[in-house]
Coordinates of C-alpha atoms in Angstrom, one line a residue:
M188 CA -114.7 20.6 -19.4
S189 CA -115.4 24.3 -20.1
R190 CA -114.9 25.8 -23.5
R191 CA -112.3 28.1 -22.0
S192 CA -110.5 25.5 -19.9
A193 CA -106.7 25.9 -19.9
L194 CA -106.1 22.2 -19.6
C195 CA -107.5 20.7 -22.8
P196 CA -104.2 20.6 -24.8
I197 CA -102.4 18.8 -22.1
K198 CA -105.2 16.8 -20.3
A199 CA -106.7 15.6 -23.5
T200 CA -108.8 12.7 -22.2
A201 CA -111.0 10.9 -24.6
A202 CA -114.0 12.6 -23.0
A203 CA -112.6 16.0 -23.7
C204 CA -111.3 15.2 -27.2
S205 CA -114.6 13.7 -28.3
R206 CA -116.4 17.1 -28.1
K207 CA -116.8 18.6 -31.6
W208 CA -116.4 22.1 -30.3
C209 CA -112.9 21.5 -28.9
V210 CA -110.8 23.5 -31.2
K211 CA -107.7 22.1 -29.7
Q212 CA -108.5 18.5 -30.6
A213 CA -106.1 18.6 -33.5
A214 CA -103.4 20.0 -31.2
C215 CA -103.9 17.2 -28.8
R216 CA -103.6 14.6 -31.5
S217 CA -100.6 16.4 -32.9
L218 CA -99.1 16.3 -29.5
V219 CA -98.8 12.5 -29.8
T220 CA -96.8 13.0 -33.0
T221 CA -94.7 15.7 -31.4
A222 CA -93.8 13.6 -28.4
A223 CA -93.0 10.6 -30.7
A224 CA -90.7 12.9 -32.7
Y225 CA -88.8 13.8 -29.5
A226 CA -88.4 10.2 -28.5
N227 CA -87.4 8.9 -32.0
N228 CA -85.1 11.8 -32.8
S229 CA -83.1 12.1 -29.6
T230 CA -80.0 11.1 -31.4
Q231 CA -80.2 13.9 -34.0
S232 CA -77.3 16.3 -34.3
T233 CA -76.8 18.6 -31.4
H234 CA -76.7 21.4 -34.0
S235 CA -80.4 21.1 -34.7
R236 CA -82.6 23.8 -33.4
T237 CA -84.1 23.2 -29.9
R238 CA -87.9 22.7 -30.0
H239 CA -89.6 23.4 -26.7
L240 CA -93.3 22.4 -26.3
V241 CA -95.0 25.4 -24.8
F242 CA -98.8 26.0 -24.3
N243 CA -99.8 29.5 -23.4
N244 CA -102.7 31.9 -24.0
R245 CA -100.9 34.2 -26.3
T246 CA -99.1 32.0 -28.8
G247 CA -100.3 28.4 -28.4
P248 CA -101.3 26.1 -29.8
S249 CA -99.6 27.4 -33.0
L250 CA -100.4 26.4 -36.6
Q251 CA -97.7 23.7 -36.4
H252 CA -99.7 22.0 -33.6
F253 CA -102.7 21.8 -35.9
L254 CA -100.7 20.7 -39.0
A255 CA -99.1 17.5 -37.7
Q256 CA -96.1 16.4 -39.6
P257 CA -96.1 12.7 -40.6
L258 CA -93.1 10.7 -39.4
P259 CA -91.6 7.6 -40.9
G260 CA -93.0 4.6 -39.1
A261 CA -95.0 6.7 -36.6
K262 CA -98.5 5.3 -36.0
I263 CA -101.1 6.4 -33.6
D264 CA -102.6 3.5 -31.6
A265 CA -106.3 3.9 -31.5
S266 CA -106.6 2.0 -28.3
M267 CA -104.8 4.8 -26.5
A268 CA -108.0 6.9 -26.8
A269 CA -109.8 4.7 -24.4
P270 CA -111.6 6.5 -21.5
E271 CA -109.2 8.0 -18.9
E272 CA -106.2 7.1 -21.1
L273 CA -103.9 9.8 -22.4
P274 CA -103.4 9.7 -26.1
Y275 CA -99.7 10.5 -25.9
M276 CA -98.5 8.3 -23.0
T277 CA -99.2 5.0 -21.4
V278 CA -100.0 4.2 -17.8
S279 CA -96.4 3.2 -17.3
D280 CA -95.3 6.9 -17.7
W281 CA -96.9 7.8 -14.4
G282 CA -94.9 8.4 -11.2
Q283 CA -94.4 4.8 -10.1
G284 CA -92.9 5.9 -6.8
R285 CA -90.5 8.4 -8.2
K286 CA -89.7 11.1 -5.6
Y287 CA -90.2 14.8 -5.8
Y288 CA -88.8 17.6 -3.7
V289 CA -90.4 21.0 -3.5
E290 CA -89.2 24.4 -2.3
V291 CA -91.7 27.2 -1.8
Y292 CA -90.9 30.9 -2.3
G293 CA -93.2 33.9 -2.0
C294 CA -96.7 34.4 -0.7
Q295 CA -99.2 32.2 1.2
M296 CA -101.0 31.5 -2.1
N297 CA -97.9 29.7 -3.3
V298 CA -98.0 27.6 -0.2
N299 CA -101.6 26.7 -1.0
D300 CA -100.7 26.0 -4.6
T301 CA -97.9 23.7 -3.4
E302 CA -100.4 21.7 -1.4
I303 CA -102.6 21.4 -4.4
L304 CA -99.8 20.2 -6.7
M305 CA -98.7 17.7 -4.0
A306 CA -102.2 16.2 -4.2
V307 CA -102.0 16.0 -8.0
L308 CA -98.6 14.3 -7.9
N309 CA -99.4 11.9 -5.1
K310 CA -102.5 10.7 -7.0
A311 CA -100.3 10.2 -10.1
G312 CA -97.9 7.9 -8.2
Y313 CA -95.2 10.3 -7.1
Q314 CA -93.9 10.4 -3.5
R315 CA -92.6 13.5 -1.7
T316 CA -89.2 13.4 -0.2
M317 CA -87.7 15.8 2.3
V318 CA -84.1 15.1 1.2
L319 CA -82.9 17.0 -1.9
D320 CA -80.4 14.3 -2.9
D321 CA -83.1 11.6 -3.0
A322 CA -85.3 13.5 -5.5
D323 CA -86.0 12.4 -9.1
V324 CA -87.8 15.7 -9.6
I325 CA -87.1 19.1 -7.9
F326 CA -89.7 21.8 -8.0
L327 CA -89.4 25.5 -7.2
M328 CA -92.7 27.2 -6.5
T329 CA -91.8 30.8 -7.5
C330 CA -92.9 34.4 -6.9
A331 CA -92.7 37.2 -9.5
I332 CA -94.0 40.1 -7.4
R333 CA -90.5 41.7 -7.1
E334 CA -87.2 41.5 -8.9
K335 CA -85.3 40.3 -5.8
A336 CA -87.6 37.2 -5.6
E337 CA -86.7 36.2 -9.1
H338 CA -83.0 36.7 -8.5
R339 CA -83.2 34.1 -5.7
I340 CA -84.7 31.6 -8.1
W341 CA -82.0 32.1 -10.7
E342 CA -79.3 31.6 -8.1
R343 CA -81.1 28.4 -6.9
L344 CA -81.3 27.1 -10.5
S345 CA -77.6 27.6 -11.0
F346 CA -77.0 25.5 -7.9
L347 CA -79.4 22.8 -9.1
K348 CA -77.6 22.7 -12.5
S349 CA -74.4 21.8 -10.7
L350 CA -76.3 19.1 -8.9
K351 CA -77.4 17.7 -12.2
T352 CA -74.0 17.9 -14.0
K353 CA -71.5 17.3 -11.2
S354 CA -72.9 15.8 -8.1
R355 CA -75.4 13.4 -9.7
P356 CA -74.6 13.0 -13.4
D357 CA -75.6 9.4 -13.4
R358 CA -79.2 10.1 -12.2
A359 CA -79.7 13.8 -12.8
P360 CA -83.0 15.0 -11.5
M361 CA -85.6 16.9 -13.5
V362 CA -86.0 20.5 -12.4
G363 CA -89.4 22.2 -12.6
V364 CA -90.3 25.9 -12.1
L365 CA -93.9 26.5 -11.0
G366 CA -96.1 29.5 -10.1
C367 CA -96.0 33.1 -11.2
M368 CA -92.4 33.3 -12.4
A369 CA -93.1 30.2 -14.6
E370 CA -95.9 32.1 -16.4
R371 CA -93.9 35.3 -16.7
L372 CA -90.6 34.0 -17.9
K373 CA -91.5 30.7 -19.6
E374 CA -89.4 31.1 -22.7
R375 CA -86.3 32.4 -20.8
L376 CA -86.5 29.6 -18.3
L377 CA -86.6 26.9 -21.0
E378 CA -83.8 28.5 -23.0
S379 CA -81.5 29.1 -20.0
D380 CA -78.7 26.6 -20.7
K381 CA -80.9 23.7 -19.8
L382 CA -81.5 24.8 -16.2
V383 CA -85.1 23.9 -16.4
D384 CA -86.9 20.8 -17.7
V385 CA -90.6 21.6 -17.0
V386 CA -92.4 24.9 -16.6
C387 CA -95.9 25.0 -15.2
G388 CA -98.1 28.0 -14.5
P389 CA -100.6 28.5 -11.6
D390 CA -103.6 27.3 -13.6
A391 CA -102.0 24.1 -15.0
Y392 CA -101.0 22.0 -12.0
R393 CA -103.4 19.2 -13.1
S394 CA -101.2 18.7 -16.2
L395 CA -98.0 18.4 -14.3
P396 CA -97.8 14.5 -14.4
R397 CA -98.3 14.7 -18.1
L398 CA -95.7 17.4 -18.6
L399 CA -93.2 15.2 -16.7
S400 CA -93.9 12.3 -18.9
L401 CA -93.5 14.4 -22.0
R402 CA -90.2 15.6 -20.8
S403 CA -89.0 12.1 -20.1
M404 CA -89.6 11.3 -23.7
S405 CA -87.7 14.2 -25.1
A406 CA -84.4 16.1 -24.9
D407 CA -86.1 19.5 -24.6
G408 CA -88.2 21.4 -22.1
V409 CA -92.0 21.4 -21.9
A410 CA -94.3 24.1 -20.5
N411 CA -98.0 24.7 -19.8
V412 CA -98.6 28.2 -18.7
M413 CA -102.1 28.7 -20.0
L414 CA -104.4 30.8 -17.8
S415 CA -107.9 29.6 -17.1
A416 CA -111.2 31.4 -16.8
D417 CA -112.7 28.8 -14.4
E418 CA -110.0 26.8 -12.7
T419 CA -110.3 26.9 -8.9
Y420 CA -109.1 23.4 -7.9
A421 CA -112.2 23.2 -5.8
D422 CA -112.4 19.4 -6.3
I423 CA -108.8 18.8 -5.1
T424 CA -108.2 18.2 -1.4
P425 CA -104.8 19.8 -0.6
V426 CA -102.0 17.7 1.0
R427 CA -100.8 19.9 3.8
L428 CA -97.1 20.7 3.9
D429 CA -97.2 20.4 7.7
A430 CA -99.8 17.9 8.8
N431 CA -99.2 18.9 12.4
K432 CA -100.2 22.5 12.1
I433 CA -103.4 23.7 13.8
S434 CA -104.0 26.5 11.3
V435 CA -104.5 26.3 7.5
H436 CA -105.1 28.6 4.6
L437 CA -108.0 27.8 2.4
S438 CA -108.2 29.2 -1.1
I439 CA -111.7 30.5 -2.0
M440 CA -110.9 32.4 -5.2
R441 CA -108.1 32.9 -7.7
G442 CA -107.0 35.7 -9.9
C443 CA -107.5 39.5 -9.7
N444 CA -109.4 42.0 -11.8
N445 CA -108.1 45.2 -10.3
M446 CA -105.2 45.8 -12.7
C447 CA -103.2 48.1 -10.4
S448 CA -100.5 49.6 -12.5
F449 CA -97.6 48.2 -10.4
C450 CA -98.9 44.6 -10.1
I451 CA -98.1 41.6 -12.1
V452 CA -100.7 39.3 -10.5
P453 CA -103.4 39.7 -13.1
F454 CA -100.9 38.7 -15.8
T455 CA -99.5 35.7 -13.9
R456 CA -102.7 34.4 -12.3
G457 CA -105.5 35.6 -14.6
T458 CA -108.9 37.0 -13.9
E459 CA -111.0 36.4 -10.8
R460 CA -113.0 33.2 -10.3
S461 CA -114.5 31.9 -7.1
R462 CA -115.1 28.5 -5.7
S463 CA -118.7 27.5 -4.9
I464 CA -119.8 28.2 -1.4
D465 CA -120.9 24.6 -1.0
S466 CA -117.3 23.3 -1.6
I467 CA -115.8 25.8 0.8
I468 CA -118.2 25.0 3.6
S469 CA -117.7 21.3 3.1
E470 CA -113.9 21.7 3.3
V471 CA -114.2 23.9 6.5
R472 CA -116.3 21.2 8.1
K473 CA -113.7 18.5 7.3
L474 CA -111.0 20.8 8.8
S475 CA -113.1 21.2 11.9
T476 CA -113.3 17.4 12.4
Q477 CA -109.5 17.2 11.9
G478 CA -109.0 19.5 14.8
I479 CA -107.9 22.6 12.9
R480 CA -108.3 25.6 15.1
E481 CA -107.7 28.4 12.6
V482 CA -108.7 28.9 9.0
T483 CA -107.6 31.8 6.9
L484 CA -109.7 32.3 3.8
L485 CA -107.3 33.1 0.9
G486 CA -107.5 34.9 -2.4
Q487 CA -105.6 37.5 -4.4
N488 CA -108.6 39.8 -3.8
V489 CA -110.4 37.7 -1.2
N490 CA -113.2 40.1 -0.4
S491 CA -114.3 40.4 -4.0
Y492 CA -115.5 36.8 -3.8
R493 CA -118.5 36.2 -6.0
D494 CA -120.1 32.7 -6.3
T495 CA -122.7 32.3 -9.0
S496 CA -123.0 28.5 -8.7
Q497 CA -126.3 26.7 -8.0
S498 CA -126.8 26.0 -4.3
D499 CA -129.8 24.5 -2.6
A500 CA -128.4 25.3 0.9
Y501 CA -127.2 28.8 0.4
D502 CA -129.5 31.0 -1.7
T503 CA -128.7 34.5 -0.5
E504 CA -127.4 36.6 -3.3
G505 CA -126.2 40.2 -3.4
Y506 CA -125.7 40.5 0.4
G507 CA -122.8 42.8 0.8
S508 CA -122.3 43.7 -2.8
E509 CA -121.7 47.4 -2.4
L510 CA -118.3 49.1 -2.7
S511 CA -116.8 50.9 0.2
R512 CA -117.8 54.6 0.3
G513 CA -115.7 56.7 -2.0
F514 CA -114.1 53.8 -3.8
N515 CA -114.4 52.7 -7.5
T516 CA -113.0 50.2 -10.0
I517 CA -111.5 50.5 -13.4
Y518 CA -113.4 47.4 -14.6
R519 CA -117.2 46.8 -14.9
R520 CA -118.4 45.0 -11.8
K521 CA -120.9 42.2 -12.2
D522 CA -124.2 41.9 -10.3
G523 CA -125.6 38.9 -8.5
G524 CA -123.9 36.0 -6.8
R525 CA -123.1 35.2 -3.2
R526 CA -120.6 37.7 -1.8
F527 CA -117.9 37.5 0.7
A528 CA -120.0 38.8 3.6
E529 CA -122.3 35.9 3.1
L530 CA -119.5 33.4 2.8
L531 CA -117.7 34.7 5.9
H532 CA -120.9 34.5 8.0
R533 CA -121.5 30.9 6.9
V534 CA -118.0 29.8 7.5
A535 CA -118.1 31.3 11.0
Q536 CA -121.1 29.2 11.9
V537 CA -119.4 25.9 11.2
D538 CA -117.5 25.7 14.4
P539 CA -117.6 28.4 17.1
E540 CA -114.2 27.2 18.4
M541 CA -112.5 27.7 15.1
R542 CA -111.0 31.1 14.5
I543 CA -111.5 32.7 11.0
R544 CA -109.2 35.1 9.2
F545 CA -109.0 36.3 5.6
T546 CA -106.3 37.7 3.3
S547 CA -105.6 39.6 1.1
P548 CA -108.4 42.0 0.7
H549 CA -108.8 45.2 -1.3
P550 CA -110.1 48.4 0.6
K551 CA -112.8 48.9 -2.0
D552 CA -114.7 45.7 -0.9
F553 CA -115.6 46.5 2.7
P554 CA -119.4 47.1 2.7
D555 CA -121.2 47.5 6.0
E556 CA -122.6 44.0 5.8
L557 CA -119.0 42.6 5.9
L558 CA -118.1 44.8 8.8
H559 CA -121.2 43.6 10.7
V560 CA -120.2 40.0 10.2
I561 CA -116.8 40.6 11.7
R562 CA -118.3 42.6 14.5
D563 CA -121.0 40.1 15.4
N564 CA -119.0 36.8 15.3
P565 CA -116.5 36.3 18.1
N566 CA -114.6 33.7 16.2
V567 CA -113.9 36.1 13.3
C568 CA -110.6 37.7 14.2
R569 CA -110.5 41.4 14.6
N570 CA -107.6 42.2 12.4
I571 CA -108.1 43.6 8.8
H572 CA -105.4 43.8 6.2
L573 CA -106.0 47.1 4.5
P574 CA -103.3 47.8 1.8
L575 CA -102.5 51.5 1.7
Q576 CA -99.7 51.3 -0.9
S577 CA -99.4 55.1 -0.9
G578 CA -100.8 58.0 1.2
S579 CA -100.7 60.4 -1.7
T580 CA -103.8 60.8 -3.9
S581 CA -101.8 61.6 -7.0
V582 CA -99.6 58.5 -6.6
L583 CA -102.8 56.4 -5.9
E584 CA -104.2 57.7 -9.2
R585 CA -101.0 56.6 -11.1
M586 CA -101.2 53.2 -9.3
R587 CA -104.9 52.9 -10.4
R588 CA -106.0 52.0 -6.9
G589 CA -109.5 53.4 -7.2
Y590 CA -109.5 55.6 -4.1
S591 CA -108.0 58.8 -2.7
R592 CA -106.1 59.4 0.5
E593 CA -109.2 61.0 2.0
A594 CA -111.4 58.0 1.1
F595 CA -108.9 55.6 2.6
L596 CA -108.7 57.5 5.9
A597 CA -112.5 57.8 6.0
L598 CA -112.8 54.0 5.6
V599 CA -110.4 53.4 8.5
Q600 CA -112.5 55.7 10.7
H601 CA -115.7 54.1 9.6
I602 CA -114.4 50.6 10.4
R603 CA -113.2 51.8 13.8
D604 CA -116.6 53.3 14.5
T605 CA -118.2 50.0 13.7
I606 CA -115.6 47.7 15.4
P607 CA -113.7 49.9 18.0
D608 CA -111.0 47.3 18.9
I609 CA -110.1 46.4 15.3
T610 CA -106.4 46.3 14.3
F611 CA -105.0 47.0 10.8
S612 CA -102.1 45.6 8.8
T613 CA -101.1 47.1 5.5
D614 CA -98.8 47.1 2.4
V615 CA -96.8 50.2 1.5
I616 CA -94.6 50.9 -1.6
A617 CA -91.8 53.4 -1.4
G618 CA -90.5 55.2 -4.5
F619 CA -93.2 54.4 -7.1
C620 CA -92.9 56.0 -10.5
G621 CA -92.6 59.8 -10.4
E622 CA -93.0 59.9 -6.6
T623 CA -92.0 63.3 -5.3
E624 CA -90.8 64.2 -1.8
V625 CA -94.2 65.8 -1.0
E626 CA -96.0 62.6 -2.1
H627 CA -93.6 60.5 0.1
R628 CA -94.4 62.8 3.1
D629 CA -98.1 62.2 2.4
T630 CA -97.5 58.4 2.8
V631 CA -95.6 59.0 6.1
S632 CA -98.3 61.2 7.5
A633 CA -101.0 58.7 6.5
M634 CA -99.2 55.9 8.3
E635 CA -99.0 58.2 11.4
A636 CA -102.7 59.0 11.1
V637 CA -103.9 55.4 10.8
G638 CA -101.4 53.7 13.2
F639 CA -101.0 50.3 11.6
D640 CA -100.4 47.3 13.9
M641 CA -98.4 45.5 11.2
A642 CA -97.0 46.5 7.9
F643 CA -95.3 45.0 4.8
M644 CA -93.1 47.7 3.3
F645 CA -91.0 47.5 0.1
A646 CA -89.2 49.7 -2.3
Y647 CA -90.9 49.8 -5.7
S648 CA -89.7 47.1 -8.2
M649 CA -91.0 47.6 -11.8
R650 CA -92.4 44.5 -13.4
E651 CA -92.6 43.9 -17.2
R652 CA -96.1 43.7 -18.8
T653 CA -97.7 45.9 -16.1
H654 CA -99.4 49.2 -16.8
A655 CA -96.6 51.1 -15.1
H656 CA -94.0 49.3 -17.3
R657 CA -95.9 50.5 -20.4
K658 CA -96.8 54.0 -19.3
Y659 CA -94.3 55.2 -16.7
S660 CA -90.6 55.4 -16.0
D661 CA -89.0 53.9 -12.9
D662 CA -87.3 57.3 -12.3
V663 CA -86.8 57.4 -8.5
P664 CA -83.1 56.7 -7.8
Q665 CA -82.4 53.6 -5.7
E666 CA -80.7 55.5 -3.0
I667 CA -83.8 57.7 -2.6
K668 CA -86.1 54.7 -2.6
S669 CA -84.0 53.2 0.2
R670 CA -84.0 56.4 2.2
R671 CA -87.8 56.7 1.9
L672 CA -88.3 53.1 2.7
T673 CA -86.2 53.5 5.9
E674 CA -88.4 56.5 6.9
I675 CA -91.6 54.5 6.3
I676 CA -90.2 51.6 8.3
E677 CA -89.2 53.8 11.2
T678 CA -92.6 55.5 11.2
F679 CA -94.3 52.2 11.4
H680 CA -92.2 50.9 14.3
A681 CA -92.7 54.2 16.2
T682 CA -96.5 54.2 15.9
A683 CA -96.9 50.4 16.4
T684 CA -94.8 50.4 19.5
Q685 CA -96.9 53.2 21.0
R686 CA -100.2 51.5 20.0
N687 CA -99.2 48.2 21.4
Q688 CA -98.5 49.6 24.9
R689 CA -102.3 49.8 25.4
Y690 CA -102.3 46.0 25.8
V691 CA -99.8 45.9 28.6
G692 CA -101.6 45.1 31.9
T693 CA -104.6 43.6 30.1
R694 CA -105.8 40.1 29.7
G695 CA -106.2 38.3 26.3
L696 CA -107.0 35.1 24.5
V697 CA -104.2 33.3 22.7
L698 CA -104.2 30.3 20.5
Y699 CA -101.2 28.3 21.5
E700 CA -99.1 27.2 18.5
G701 CA -96.0 25.5 20.0
L702 CA -92.3 26.4 20.4
T703 CA -90.3 28.7 18.2
K704 CA -87.7 26.9 16.0
K705 CA -84.7 28.9 17.1
R706 CA -85.1 29.3 20.8
G707 CA -87.8 26.9 21.7
R708 CA -89.9 29.6 23.3
P709 CA -93.7 29.0 23.7
F710 CA -95.8 31.3 21.4
G711 CA -99.2 31.8 20.0
S712 CA -101.3 34.4 18.3
D713 CA -104.2 36.6 19.5
D714 CA -107.3 37.7 17.7
Y715 CA -105.7 41.0 16.6
G716 CA -102.9 39.6 14.5
H717 CA -100.1 39.8 17.2
R718 CA -97.6 37.1 17.8
V719 CA -97.6 36.5 21.6
F720 CA -94.6 35.0 23.4
L721 CA -95.6 33.1 26.5
D722 CA -94.2 32.3 29.9
V723 CA -96.0 29.1 30.8
P724 CA -96.1 28.1 34.5
S725 CA -95.6 24.4 35.2
A726 CA -99.2 24.1 36.4
V727 CA -100.5 25.1 32.9
R728 CA -100.0 22.3 30.5
L729 CA -100.5 23.3 26.9
K730 CA -100.5 21.5 23.5
P731 CA -100.8 23.2 20.1
G732 CA -104.4 24.1 19.4
D733 CA -105.3 25.0 23.0
Y734 CA -106.8 28.4 23.8
V735 CA -105.2 30.0 26.8
R736 CA -106.2 33.1 28.8
V737 CA -103.1 35.3 29.3
H738 CA -102.0 38.4 31.2
I739 CA -100.0 40.7 28.9
N740 CA -96.9 42.2 30.5
A741 CA -94.8 43.6 27.7
A742 CA -95.1 44.9 24.1
S743 CA -92.9 45.9 21.2
S744 CA -93.8 47.0 17.7
A745 CA -93.9 43.4 16.4
S746 CA -95.1 41.3 19.3
L747 CA -96.5 40.9 22.8
S748 CA -95.3 39.0 25.8
A749 CA -97.6 37.4 28.3
V750 CA -98.0 35.0 31.2
A751 CA -100.3 32.0 30.6
V752 CA -103.0 32.0 33.3
E753 CA -105.3 29.0 32.4
K754 CA -106.6 26.9 29.5
T755 CA -110.0 27.9 28.2
T756 CA -112.1 27.8 25.1
L757 CA -113.0 30.5 22.7
V758 CA -116.7 30.5 23.6
Q759 CA -116.0 30.4 27.3
Y760 CA -113.5 33.2 27.2
Y761 CA -115.8 35.6 25.3
R762 CA -118.7 34.7 27.4
G763 CA -116.8 36.1 30.4
N764 CA -115.0 38.8 28.4
P765 CA -117.4 40.3 25.9
Q766 CA -115.8 42.0 22.9
I767 CA -116.2 45.7 22.4
N768 CA -119.1 46.1 20.1
V769 CA -120.0 49.8 20.2
G770 CA -121.6 49.7 16.8
K771 CA -123.8 46.8 17.7
H772 CA -124.7 48.3 21.0
Q773 CA -125.6 51.7 19.5
A774 CA -127.8 49.9 16.9
A775 CA -129.6 48.1 19.6
Q776 CA -130.2 51.3 21.6
S777 CA -131.5 53.0 18.5
S778 CA -133.9 50.1 17.9
T779 CA -135.1 50.2 21.5
S780 CA -135.7 54.0 21.5
N781 CA -137.8 53.7 18.3

């Protein structure tokens, strides 16, 4: 276990506690006494002060955890320190078939986190149920990126309280809040009229079975929201929420170092750390053998991936380590390590019939080497998420984004020069602190200049603990934010509708995904990030995971419509329909002429 591991106070195996340097050893031992105190004093007066057990990076463990208070009759059984035994619970405190129910809110990283915690819980003896009323434990995987997302969770917690107190008072379920909101609002969650029993942050999912056992021995809430400098869950095989899906998201790194002034992520998910390239390639190979047809490499700042582990198979370091032209960082970048361009190239070689995507990148991390990997591998999808956030240089400076309007537009042009048929999606914020009407118009004109194919657009929502919360005022009135957001949305739909018309009358390759839930309409996705609705003739029989050649006959700002022509394979399709590789062709011509 690392010196900086977040899990020592809760995991506390004998192997960990035997290390002399483990400064939290006393806290782990004290935890036994604390848990015993909760169990033995559950009949104390309700007027006594509530004591929540909380581990976090800022306040815990406290002095009280190191100064264990002796209790009458409380003895520590030395046999409980045996290897793989937990010093504050017995094996009988594990799941033993108890059922958990989980609801997921927010980004794709939360979906991936849910699949990790399901693996942890299943190993501990818990079983997932799809029926809320059957659950012994109910988990909410939460998002803290915007205020509206948190409001939804508070409303859901109020409903779950009624379930505990009215609908099922005889077998009230535990309620756990997980993810980013857990880290941000840990104290408030535990003190909110007993709405929550367990709070667990993004880096502490390994400790969840132990937290549940601690809670079962006490009348008060428990929390572990410590952030780790090295936790990547690389050794845990996720349990997929939908085992029938033909596409998966694969986490390759966690955390973020960018510290954009509007963003809470560095405070809820910690600093960047990357999985080893060996573990990622191994997992991609397993997914290939399972018939997975699309893998999306996932990270908060996915293209800042930097693997410094030892590897006998992959020894290339520094390939693609440069920043995009005209971009900079507010933190000191580290040299060495295998970078994202190297990883993406290696992943693409695993299975030529498996499509590869990645999200969510930062514009600063698009060196030429990465663009060449995208250009030269037909199974790497030609859609790049390029978050603009604002088209005003002055706003970008207040956001601490590390680039100007001009640098962003120059990057877009450079990418298009290298990969002419590339498409872009983006993120845009309306009404950031101090945004003037002129700065807003700069954003609108930047969106018109780029012509994004997809966009996620939101009104600014100030988050506590961020740089903007400390330095700026959320001074743009809500009605102005709403009006500017409407203009941004209208601009996107106008440009996207116009751009998508270029596909009408052309052929394309679609990965068939199945039927839509509401209308049962066949659909799939193309290499450019579009959802494609299909008319499938009776002669063309498709199953999820099939590639199909299509003829596109209609387009809107959000999707394409097409007629399925015939089943094919990715390799076969691109052999007969080569991608537009002007950059590669020009490089070859230059080499020949020399």
